[in-house]
Amino acid sequence: MSIFRTDRIPSLSRLPRELGREERLCERCGITTEHILYRVPKKVVFLYLKDHPENLHATCVQCAKSTILTGEERERVFASLRD
């Protein structure tokens, strides 16, 4: 367990948090590559919200293109993380 809890330190709570990695079809590359899944906080006035509809991103390791996961894809990823 880490000494520092990034969700308690304001300057670090706005950093994207990696949730995992998975093989996905990349729209830019056109091939199946590893993607990094991460949660991005959204700034609203002076606060950063962790839970908003567009907070889950997947970034291709090969071309670095990021995709926002929504709908069923988003729910599937969060369900797999809870297991």
Short mmCIF file of C-alpha atoms in Angstrom, two decimals, residues 22 24 27 37-38 52-58 66-78:
data_model
loop_
_atom_site.label_atom_id
_atom_site.label_comp_id
_atom_site.label_asym_id
_atom_site.label_seq_id
_atom_site.Cartn_x
_atom_site.Cartn_y
_atom_site.Cartn_z
CA GLU A 22 -6.41 -4.53 -23.09
CA ARG A 24 -8.43 -3.46 -28.92
CA GLU A 27 -9.23 3.07 -35.52
CA LEU A 37 -7.32 2.37 -20.20
CA TYR A 38 -7.40 5.38 -17.92
CA HIS A 52 -18.59 11.99 -15.54
CA PRO A 53 -19.84 10.31 -18.76
CA GLU A 54 -16.63 10.89 -20.75
CA ASN A 55 -14.04 9.99 -18.12
CA LEU A 56 -12.85 6.68 -19.61
CA HIS A 57 -10.22 6.85 -22.35
CA ALA A 58 -8.29 4.18 -24.24
CA SER A 66 -6.88 8.30 -27.66
CA THR A 67 -10.53 7.20 -27.84
CA ILE A 68 -13.30 8.08 -25.37
CA LEU A 69 -15.23 4.98 -24.34
CA THR A 70 -18.96 5.47 -23.84
CA GLY A 71 -22.11 3.40 -23.55
CA GLU A 72 -21.84 -0.39 -23.46
CA GLU A 73 -18.07 -0.37 -23.95
CA ARG A 74 -17.62 1.87 -20.92
CA GLU A 75 -19.90 -0.29 -18.77
CA ARG A 76 -18.09 -3.46 -19.90
CA VAL A 77 -14.70 -2.06 -18.87
CA PHE A 78 -15.94 -0.88 -15.47
#
